[in-house]
Coordinates of C-alpha atoms and ligand atoms in Angstrom, one line a residue:
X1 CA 27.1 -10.6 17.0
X2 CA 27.1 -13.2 14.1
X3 CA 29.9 -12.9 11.6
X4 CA 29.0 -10.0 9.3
X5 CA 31.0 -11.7 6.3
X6 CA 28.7 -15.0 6.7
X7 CA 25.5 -14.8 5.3
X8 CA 22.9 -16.0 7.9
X9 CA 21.3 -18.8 6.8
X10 CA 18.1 -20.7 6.9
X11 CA 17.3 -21.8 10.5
X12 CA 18.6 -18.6 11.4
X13 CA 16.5 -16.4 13.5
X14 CA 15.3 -13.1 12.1
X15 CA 13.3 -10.4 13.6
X16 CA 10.8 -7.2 12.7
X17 CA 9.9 -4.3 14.8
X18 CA 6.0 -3.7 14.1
X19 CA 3.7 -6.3 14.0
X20 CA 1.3 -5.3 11.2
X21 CA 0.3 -6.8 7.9
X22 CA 3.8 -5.6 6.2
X23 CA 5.5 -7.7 9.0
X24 CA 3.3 -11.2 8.6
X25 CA 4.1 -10.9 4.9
X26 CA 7.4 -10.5 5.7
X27 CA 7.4 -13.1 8.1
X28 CA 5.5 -15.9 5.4
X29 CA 8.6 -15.2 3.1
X30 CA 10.9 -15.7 5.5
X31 CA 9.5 -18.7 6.6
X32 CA 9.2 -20.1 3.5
X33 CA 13.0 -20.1 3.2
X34 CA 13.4 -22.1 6.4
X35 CA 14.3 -18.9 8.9
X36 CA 13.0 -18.8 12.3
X37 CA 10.7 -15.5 13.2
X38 CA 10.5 -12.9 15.9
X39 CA 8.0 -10.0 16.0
X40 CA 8.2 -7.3 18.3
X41 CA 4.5 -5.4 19.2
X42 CA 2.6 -4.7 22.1
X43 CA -0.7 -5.9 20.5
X44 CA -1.5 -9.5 21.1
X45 CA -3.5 -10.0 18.5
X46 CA -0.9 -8.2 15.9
X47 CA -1.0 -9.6 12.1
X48 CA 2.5 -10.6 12.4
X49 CA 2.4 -11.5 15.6
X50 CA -0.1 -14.5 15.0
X51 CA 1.9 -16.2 12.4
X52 CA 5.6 -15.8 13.8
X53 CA 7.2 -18.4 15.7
X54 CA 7.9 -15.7 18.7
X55 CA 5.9 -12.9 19.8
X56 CA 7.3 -10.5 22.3
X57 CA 4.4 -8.4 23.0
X58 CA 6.2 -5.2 24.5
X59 CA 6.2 -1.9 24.0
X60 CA 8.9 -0.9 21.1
X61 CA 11.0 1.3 23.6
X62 CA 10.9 -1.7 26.4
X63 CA 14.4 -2.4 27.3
X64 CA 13.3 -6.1 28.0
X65 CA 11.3 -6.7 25.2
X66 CA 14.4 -5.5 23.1
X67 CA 16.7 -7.9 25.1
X68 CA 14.5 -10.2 24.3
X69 CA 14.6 -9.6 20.5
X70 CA 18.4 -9.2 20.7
X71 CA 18.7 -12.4 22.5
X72 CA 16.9 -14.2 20.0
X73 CA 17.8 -13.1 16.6
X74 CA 20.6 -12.9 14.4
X75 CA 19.2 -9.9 12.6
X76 CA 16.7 -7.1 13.1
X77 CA 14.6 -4.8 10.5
X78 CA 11.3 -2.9 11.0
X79 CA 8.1 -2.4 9.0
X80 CA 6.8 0.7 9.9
X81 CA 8.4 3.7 9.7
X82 CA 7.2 5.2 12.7
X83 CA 9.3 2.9 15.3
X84 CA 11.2 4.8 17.3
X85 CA 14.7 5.4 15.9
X86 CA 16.0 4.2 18.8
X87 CA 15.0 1.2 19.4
X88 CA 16.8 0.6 16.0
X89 CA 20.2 2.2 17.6
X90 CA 19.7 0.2 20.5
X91 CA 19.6 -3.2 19.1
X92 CA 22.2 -2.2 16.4
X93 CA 24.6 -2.3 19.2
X94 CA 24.5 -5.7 19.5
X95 CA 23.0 -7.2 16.1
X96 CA 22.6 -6.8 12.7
X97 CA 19.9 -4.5 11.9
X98 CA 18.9 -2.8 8.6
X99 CA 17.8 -0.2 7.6
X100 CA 19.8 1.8 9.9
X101 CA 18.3 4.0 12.5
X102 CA 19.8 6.8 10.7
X103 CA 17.9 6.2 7.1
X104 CA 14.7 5.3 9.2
X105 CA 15.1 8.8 10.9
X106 CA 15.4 10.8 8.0
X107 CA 12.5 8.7 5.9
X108 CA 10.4 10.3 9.4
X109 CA 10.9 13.5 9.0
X110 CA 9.5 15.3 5.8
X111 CA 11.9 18.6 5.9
X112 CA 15.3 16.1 6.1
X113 CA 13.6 13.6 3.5
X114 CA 13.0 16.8 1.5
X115 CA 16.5 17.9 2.0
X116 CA 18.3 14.4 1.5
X117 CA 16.5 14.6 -2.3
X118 CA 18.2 18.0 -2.7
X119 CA 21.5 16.3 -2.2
X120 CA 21.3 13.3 -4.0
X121 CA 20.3 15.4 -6.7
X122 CA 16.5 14.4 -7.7
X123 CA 13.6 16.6 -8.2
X124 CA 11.4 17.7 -4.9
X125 CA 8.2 19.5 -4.9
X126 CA 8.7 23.5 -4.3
X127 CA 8.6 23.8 -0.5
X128 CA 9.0 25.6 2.5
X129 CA 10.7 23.8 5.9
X130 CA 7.8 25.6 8.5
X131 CA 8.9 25.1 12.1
X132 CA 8.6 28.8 13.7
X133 CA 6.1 31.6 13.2
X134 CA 8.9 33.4 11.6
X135 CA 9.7 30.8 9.0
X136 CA 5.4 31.1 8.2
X137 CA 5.7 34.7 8.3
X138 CA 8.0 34.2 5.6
X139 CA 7.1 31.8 2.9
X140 CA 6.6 32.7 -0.6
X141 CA 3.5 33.1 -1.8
X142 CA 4.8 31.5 -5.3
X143 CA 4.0 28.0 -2.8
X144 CA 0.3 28.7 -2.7
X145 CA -2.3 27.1 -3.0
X146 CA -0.6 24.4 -1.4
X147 CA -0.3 21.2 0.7
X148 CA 0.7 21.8 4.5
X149 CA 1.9 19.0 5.7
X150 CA 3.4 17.4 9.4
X151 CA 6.8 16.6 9.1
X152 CA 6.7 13.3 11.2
X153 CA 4.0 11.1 12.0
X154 CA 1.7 11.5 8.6
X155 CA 0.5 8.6 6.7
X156 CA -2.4 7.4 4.3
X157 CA -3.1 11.8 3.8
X158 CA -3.3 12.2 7.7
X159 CA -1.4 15.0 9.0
X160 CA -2.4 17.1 5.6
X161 CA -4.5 20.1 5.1
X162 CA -4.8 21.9 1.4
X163 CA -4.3 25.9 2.2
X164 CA -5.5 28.0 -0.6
X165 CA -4.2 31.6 1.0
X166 CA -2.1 32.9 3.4
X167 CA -5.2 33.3 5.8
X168 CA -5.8 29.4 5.3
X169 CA -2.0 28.8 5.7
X170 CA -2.0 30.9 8.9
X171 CA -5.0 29.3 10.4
X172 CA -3.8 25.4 9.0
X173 CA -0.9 25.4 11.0
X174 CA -2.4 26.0 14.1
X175 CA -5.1 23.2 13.2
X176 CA -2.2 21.3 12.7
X177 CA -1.3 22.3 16.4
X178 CA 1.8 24.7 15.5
X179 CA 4.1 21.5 14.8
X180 CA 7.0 21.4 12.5
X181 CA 5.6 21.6 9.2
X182 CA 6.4 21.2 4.9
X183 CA 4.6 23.7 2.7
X184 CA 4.6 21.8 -0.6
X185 CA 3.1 24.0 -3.4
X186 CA -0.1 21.9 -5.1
X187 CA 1.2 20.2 -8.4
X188 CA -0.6 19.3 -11.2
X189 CA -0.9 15.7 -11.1
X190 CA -0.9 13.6 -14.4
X191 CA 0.2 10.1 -12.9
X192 CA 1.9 8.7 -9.6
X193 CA 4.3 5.9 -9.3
X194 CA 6.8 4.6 -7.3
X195 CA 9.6 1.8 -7.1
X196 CA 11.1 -0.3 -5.0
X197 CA 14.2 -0.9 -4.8
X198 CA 16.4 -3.5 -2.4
X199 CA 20.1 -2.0 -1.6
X200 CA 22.8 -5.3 0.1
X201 CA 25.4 -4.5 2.1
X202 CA 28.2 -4.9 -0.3
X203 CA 26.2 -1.8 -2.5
X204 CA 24.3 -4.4 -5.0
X205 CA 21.2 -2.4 -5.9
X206 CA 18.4 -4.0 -7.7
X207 CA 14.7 -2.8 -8.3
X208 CA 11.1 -3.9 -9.0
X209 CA 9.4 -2.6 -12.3
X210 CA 7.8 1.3 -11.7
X211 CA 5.0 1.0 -10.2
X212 CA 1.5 2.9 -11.3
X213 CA -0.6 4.6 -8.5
X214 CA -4.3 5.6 -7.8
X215 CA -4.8 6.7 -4.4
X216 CA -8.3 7.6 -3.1
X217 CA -9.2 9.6 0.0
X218 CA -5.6 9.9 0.5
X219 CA -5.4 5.8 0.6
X220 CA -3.4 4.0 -1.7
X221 CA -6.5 2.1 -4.2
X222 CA -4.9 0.3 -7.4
X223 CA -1.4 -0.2 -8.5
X224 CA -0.7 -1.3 -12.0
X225 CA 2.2 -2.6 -13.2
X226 CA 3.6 -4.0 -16.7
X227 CA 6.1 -2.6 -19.3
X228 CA 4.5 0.4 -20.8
X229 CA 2.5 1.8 -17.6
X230 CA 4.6 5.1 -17.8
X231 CA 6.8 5.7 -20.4
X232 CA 10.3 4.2 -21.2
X233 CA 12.0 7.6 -20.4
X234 CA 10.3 8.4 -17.2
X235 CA 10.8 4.6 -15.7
X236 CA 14.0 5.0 -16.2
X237 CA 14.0 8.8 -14.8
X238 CA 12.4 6.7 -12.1
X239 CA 14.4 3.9 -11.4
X240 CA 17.7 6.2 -11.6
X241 CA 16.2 8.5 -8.8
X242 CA 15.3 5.7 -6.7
X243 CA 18.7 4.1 -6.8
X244 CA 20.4 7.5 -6.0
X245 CA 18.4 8.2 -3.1
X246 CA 19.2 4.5 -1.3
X247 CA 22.5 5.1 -2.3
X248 CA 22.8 8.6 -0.4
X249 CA 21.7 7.1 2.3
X250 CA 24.1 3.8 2.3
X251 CA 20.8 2.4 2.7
X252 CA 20.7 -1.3 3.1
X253 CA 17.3 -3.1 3.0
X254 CA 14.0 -2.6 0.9
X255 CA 13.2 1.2 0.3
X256 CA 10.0 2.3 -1.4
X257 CA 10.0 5.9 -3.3
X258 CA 7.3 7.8 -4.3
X259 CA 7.1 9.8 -7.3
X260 CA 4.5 12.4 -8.6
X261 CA 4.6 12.8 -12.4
X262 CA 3.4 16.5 -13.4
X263 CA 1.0 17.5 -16.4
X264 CA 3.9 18.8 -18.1
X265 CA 6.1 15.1 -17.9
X266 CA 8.2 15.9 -15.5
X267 CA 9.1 13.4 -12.6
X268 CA 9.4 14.7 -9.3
X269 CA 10.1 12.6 -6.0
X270 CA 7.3 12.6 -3.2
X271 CA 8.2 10.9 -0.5
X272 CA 10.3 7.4 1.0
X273 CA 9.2 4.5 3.1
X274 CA 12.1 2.6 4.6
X275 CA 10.4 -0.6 4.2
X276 CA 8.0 -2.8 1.8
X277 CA 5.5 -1.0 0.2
X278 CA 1.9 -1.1 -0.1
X279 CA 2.1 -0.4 -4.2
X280 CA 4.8 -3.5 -4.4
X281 CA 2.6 -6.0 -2.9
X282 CA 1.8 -7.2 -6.9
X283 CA 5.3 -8.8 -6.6
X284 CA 4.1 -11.5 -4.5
X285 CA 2.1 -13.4 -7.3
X286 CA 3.7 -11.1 -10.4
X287 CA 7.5 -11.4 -10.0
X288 CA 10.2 -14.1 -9.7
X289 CA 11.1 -12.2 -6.3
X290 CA 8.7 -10.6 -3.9
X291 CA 9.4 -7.5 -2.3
X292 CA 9.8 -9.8 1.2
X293 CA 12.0 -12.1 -0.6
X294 CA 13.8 -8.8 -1.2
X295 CA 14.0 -7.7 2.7
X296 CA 14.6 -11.3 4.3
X297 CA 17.7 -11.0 1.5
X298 CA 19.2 -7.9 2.5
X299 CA 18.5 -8.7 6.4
X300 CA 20.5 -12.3 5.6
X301 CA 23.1 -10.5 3.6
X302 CA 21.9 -12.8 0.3
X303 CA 22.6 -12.4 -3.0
X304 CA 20.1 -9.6 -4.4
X305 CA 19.7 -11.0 -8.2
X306 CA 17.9 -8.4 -10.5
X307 CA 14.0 -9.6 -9.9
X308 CA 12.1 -10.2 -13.5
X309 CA 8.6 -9.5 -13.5
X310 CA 6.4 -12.6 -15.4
X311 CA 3.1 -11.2 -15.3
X312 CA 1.5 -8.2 -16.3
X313 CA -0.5 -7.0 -12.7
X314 CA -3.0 -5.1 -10.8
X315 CA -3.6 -4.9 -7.0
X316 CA -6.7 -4.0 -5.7
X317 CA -6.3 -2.6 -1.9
X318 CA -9.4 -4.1 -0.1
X319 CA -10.2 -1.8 2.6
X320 CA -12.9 -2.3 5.5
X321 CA -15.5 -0.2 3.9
X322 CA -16.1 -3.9 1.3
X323 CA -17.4 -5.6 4.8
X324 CA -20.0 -2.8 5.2
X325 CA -20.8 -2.1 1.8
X326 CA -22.3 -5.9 0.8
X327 CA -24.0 -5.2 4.2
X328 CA -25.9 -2.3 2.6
X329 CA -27.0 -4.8 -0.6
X330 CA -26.0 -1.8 -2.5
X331 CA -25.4 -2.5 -6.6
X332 CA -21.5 -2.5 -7.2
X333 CA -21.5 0.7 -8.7
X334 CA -23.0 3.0 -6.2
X335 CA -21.0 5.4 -4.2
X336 CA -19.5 3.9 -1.4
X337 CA -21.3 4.0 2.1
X338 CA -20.1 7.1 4.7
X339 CA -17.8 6.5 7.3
X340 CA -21.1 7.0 9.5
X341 CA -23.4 4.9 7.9
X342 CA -20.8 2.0 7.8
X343 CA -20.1 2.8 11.5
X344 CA -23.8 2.1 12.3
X345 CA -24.4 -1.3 10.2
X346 CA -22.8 -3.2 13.3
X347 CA -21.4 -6.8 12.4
X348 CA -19.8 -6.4 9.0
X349 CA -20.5 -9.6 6.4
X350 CA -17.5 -11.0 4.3
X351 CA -17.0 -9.8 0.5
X352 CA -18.1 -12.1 -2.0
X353 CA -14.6 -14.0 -1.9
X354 CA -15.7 -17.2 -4.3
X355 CA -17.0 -14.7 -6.4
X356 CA -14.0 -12.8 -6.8
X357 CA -11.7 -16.4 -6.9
X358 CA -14.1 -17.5 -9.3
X359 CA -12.3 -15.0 -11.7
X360 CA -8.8 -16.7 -13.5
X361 CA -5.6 -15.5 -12.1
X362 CA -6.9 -13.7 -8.9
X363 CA -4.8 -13.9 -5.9
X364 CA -6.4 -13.0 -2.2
X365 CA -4.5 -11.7 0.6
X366 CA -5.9 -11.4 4.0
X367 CA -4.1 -9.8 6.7
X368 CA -6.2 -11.9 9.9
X369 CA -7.0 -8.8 11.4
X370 CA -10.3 -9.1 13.5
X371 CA -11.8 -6.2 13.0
X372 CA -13.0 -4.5 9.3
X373 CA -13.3 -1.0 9.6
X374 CA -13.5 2.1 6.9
X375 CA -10.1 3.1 5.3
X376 CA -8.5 0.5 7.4
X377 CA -6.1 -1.9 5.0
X378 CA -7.5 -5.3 5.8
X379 CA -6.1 -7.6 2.5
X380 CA -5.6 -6.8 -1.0
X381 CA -6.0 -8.8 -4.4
X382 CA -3.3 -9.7 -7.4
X383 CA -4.7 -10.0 -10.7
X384 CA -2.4 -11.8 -12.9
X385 CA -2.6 -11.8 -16.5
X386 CA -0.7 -13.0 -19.9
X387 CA -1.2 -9.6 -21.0
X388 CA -2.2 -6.0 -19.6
X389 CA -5.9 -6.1 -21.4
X390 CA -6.7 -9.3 -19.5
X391 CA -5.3 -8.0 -16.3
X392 CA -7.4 -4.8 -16.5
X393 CA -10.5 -6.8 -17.9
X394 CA -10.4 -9.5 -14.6
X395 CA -10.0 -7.1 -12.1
X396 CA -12.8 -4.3 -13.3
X397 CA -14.6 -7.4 -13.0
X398 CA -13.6 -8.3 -9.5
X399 CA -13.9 -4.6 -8.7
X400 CA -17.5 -4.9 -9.7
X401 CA -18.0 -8.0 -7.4
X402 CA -16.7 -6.4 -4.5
X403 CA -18.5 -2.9 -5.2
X404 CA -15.6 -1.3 -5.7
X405 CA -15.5 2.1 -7.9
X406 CA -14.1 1.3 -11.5
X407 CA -10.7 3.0 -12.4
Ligands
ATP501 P1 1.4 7.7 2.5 O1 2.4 7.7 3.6 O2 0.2 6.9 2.9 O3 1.9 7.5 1.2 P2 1.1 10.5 3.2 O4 0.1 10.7 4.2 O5 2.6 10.4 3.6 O6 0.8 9.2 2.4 P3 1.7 12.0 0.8 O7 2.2 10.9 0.0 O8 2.6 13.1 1.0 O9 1.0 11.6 2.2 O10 0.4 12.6 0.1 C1 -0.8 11.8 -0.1 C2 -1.4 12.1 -1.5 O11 -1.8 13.5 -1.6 C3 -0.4 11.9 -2.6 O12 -0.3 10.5 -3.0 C4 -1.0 12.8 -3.7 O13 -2.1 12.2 -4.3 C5 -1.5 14.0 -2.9 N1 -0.4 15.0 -2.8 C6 0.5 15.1 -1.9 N2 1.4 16.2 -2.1 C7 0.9 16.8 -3.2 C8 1.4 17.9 -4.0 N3 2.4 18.6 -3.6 N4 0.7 18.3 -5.1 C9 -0.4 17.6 -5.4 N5 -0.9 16.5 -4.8 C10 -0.2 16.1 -3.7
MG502 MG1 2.5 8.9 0.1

């Protein structure tokens, strides 16, 4: 194991479990500060795989494929939170890996995310841990209508079902296939946000600017960030919530948390991702430091300095359903085409990218993946302004190009 009081650095080699889009953005920062990559995923034609300098294409429990890894990196991190925990505990016995297998394994498990909030002291949805047919027997009825949720294995709104009564809680979890469960009660939603925050190994904690939300279909759509977005009070609600809950957990790495904000003003915390984020992707194009910079920091035991956003910014999540939609010559502000009609217009045809790059501080971001299909995250696009106006202004514009519903 390398010295843990020596940073590692640059020509040093660093490697991520998971081998999707999070990982080759990961893996550009990295290598843009002179560091050496490894990713670890079985598919050969992986985001991050096609841009690293190694790919060890194993499964993420093959004890080779994590020798491998071991043997050829100074230190480890993941980006997806679904690896298995142990492949993290494995390779933490003989590198550096962060985050730990331990925060990993509770930011996989709803009911112990749920209760690590509890303890830290922040604000959770009312719920109900439902792993037995006594524990649904007995929930209050003060949590319906609600959101039934899987405790592991949920992502992008999969592993959800809204249950209205006790009849449609009954029959959800058995949709659901009788698995360990969340009952959250259904909150009235005024905003969503989140924030990312980056937590070194001595304790240094810093964070990006709070993040705005829209999510669509259960799929993250537009995140919009500049001073002002949410109030001055609740960003800093915000931001102290985040830094408690990394700090609960000793957490070292970048750690995304998820907040709801209630009609009434109140904050409450959603959910964490033990990783880069989808909503802090802005930061590549609209901060000082991205949230990769962040995570190839913590992994080499940098100095975290406080990033500073310069631009106000918008992302724009461009999801397969674009490639179909120009397909379908529809005008940009029809309704978007059906999972089934997309599924039928065979070869998609590429958005109207000069179009979009024709617009001033627009930023593309394409993930190589080969295949475009609906709901699946294939790039997204910074828009960059001088102020917030001209942020929102150039990128209704490039959601018009692309056919994209206004917002
Ligand atoms: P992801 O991992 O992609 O963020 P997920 O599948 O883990 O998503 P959640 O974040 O729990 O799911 O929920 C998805 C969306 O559903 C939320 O962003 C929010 O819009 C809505 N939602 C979830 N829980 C509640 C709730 N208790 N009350 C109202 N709306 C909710
Ligand atoms: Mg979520």
């Amino acid at each position: 194991m390398s010295d843990p009081l020596k940073p590692l650095l640059p020509g040093a080699t660093l490697g991520v479990l998971g081998g999707g889009q999070l990982g080759r953005m990961w893996a550009h920062a990295a290598q843009r500060m002179g560091y050496h990559t490894a990713v670890l995923d079985p598919d050969p034609q992986s985001p991050a795989g096609l841009v690293s300098h190694h790919h060890i294409c194993t499964d993420y429990l093959d004890p080779q494929g994590l020798a491998q890894l071991a043997a050829l990196c100074q230190a480890v991190t993941t980006e997806f939170e679904n690896v298995p925990a142990d492949a993290l505990a494995q390779l933490a016995a003989k590198l550096f890996v962060s985050p730990s297998a331990h925060a990993v394994a509770i930011a996989q498990d709803r009911a112990r995310e749920k209760a690590h909030f509890v303890q830290c002291g922040v604000p959770v949805a009312p719920h109900a841990v439902i792993d037995t047919p006594e524990q649904l027997a007995a929930v209050s009825d003060s949590l319906l209508p609600g959101i039934l949720k899987t405790s592991r294995l949920g992502y992008d709104g999969k592993g959800q079902l809204r249950v209205r009564t006790r009849e449609e809680l009954n029959a959800g979890w058995a949709t659901l296939g009788r698995l360990p469960c969340v009952l959250e009660k259904m909150l009235p939603l005024a905003a969503e946000c989140s924030v990312i925050v980056a937590r070194g190994r001595d304790g240094t904690c810093v964070h990006l600017p709070v993040q705005r939300n829209l999510h669509r279909g259960g799929i993250l759509a537009v995140t919009e960030v500049w001073a002002g977005n949410v109030s001055a009070e609740l960003a800093q609600e915000a931001v102290a919530a985040a830094h408690a809950v990394a700090e609960g957990l000793r957490y070292v790495g970048v750690l995304c948390v998820e907040f709801f904000v209630l009609a009434d003003g109140a904050l409450v915390v959603n959910e964490i991702a033990p990783r880069p984020h989808n909503s802090g992707h802005y930061s590549q194009d609209a901060c000082d430091v991205s949230q990769f910079e962040l995570q190839v920091r913590c992994m080499a035991d940098l100095p975290l300095t406080p990033p500073r956003q310069h631009s106000p910014a918008i992302m724009l999540n461009l999801l397969g359903d674009l490639w179909f939609s120009q397909q379908l010559g529809s005008d940009p502000n029809s309704s978007r085409p059906t999972e089934g009609a997309a599924a039928k217009r065979g070869d998609p045809v590429a958005p109207p990218w000069a179009q979009v790059l024709a617009l001033p501080g627009t930023h593309l971001h394409l993930y190589g993946k080969r295949e475009a299909r609906v709901g699946r995250k294939m790039g997204h696009l910074n828009i960059t302004a001088t102020t917030p106006e001209q942020a929102r202004s150039v990128a209704l514009q490039a959601a018009a190009v692309l056919g994209m519903a206004p917002f």
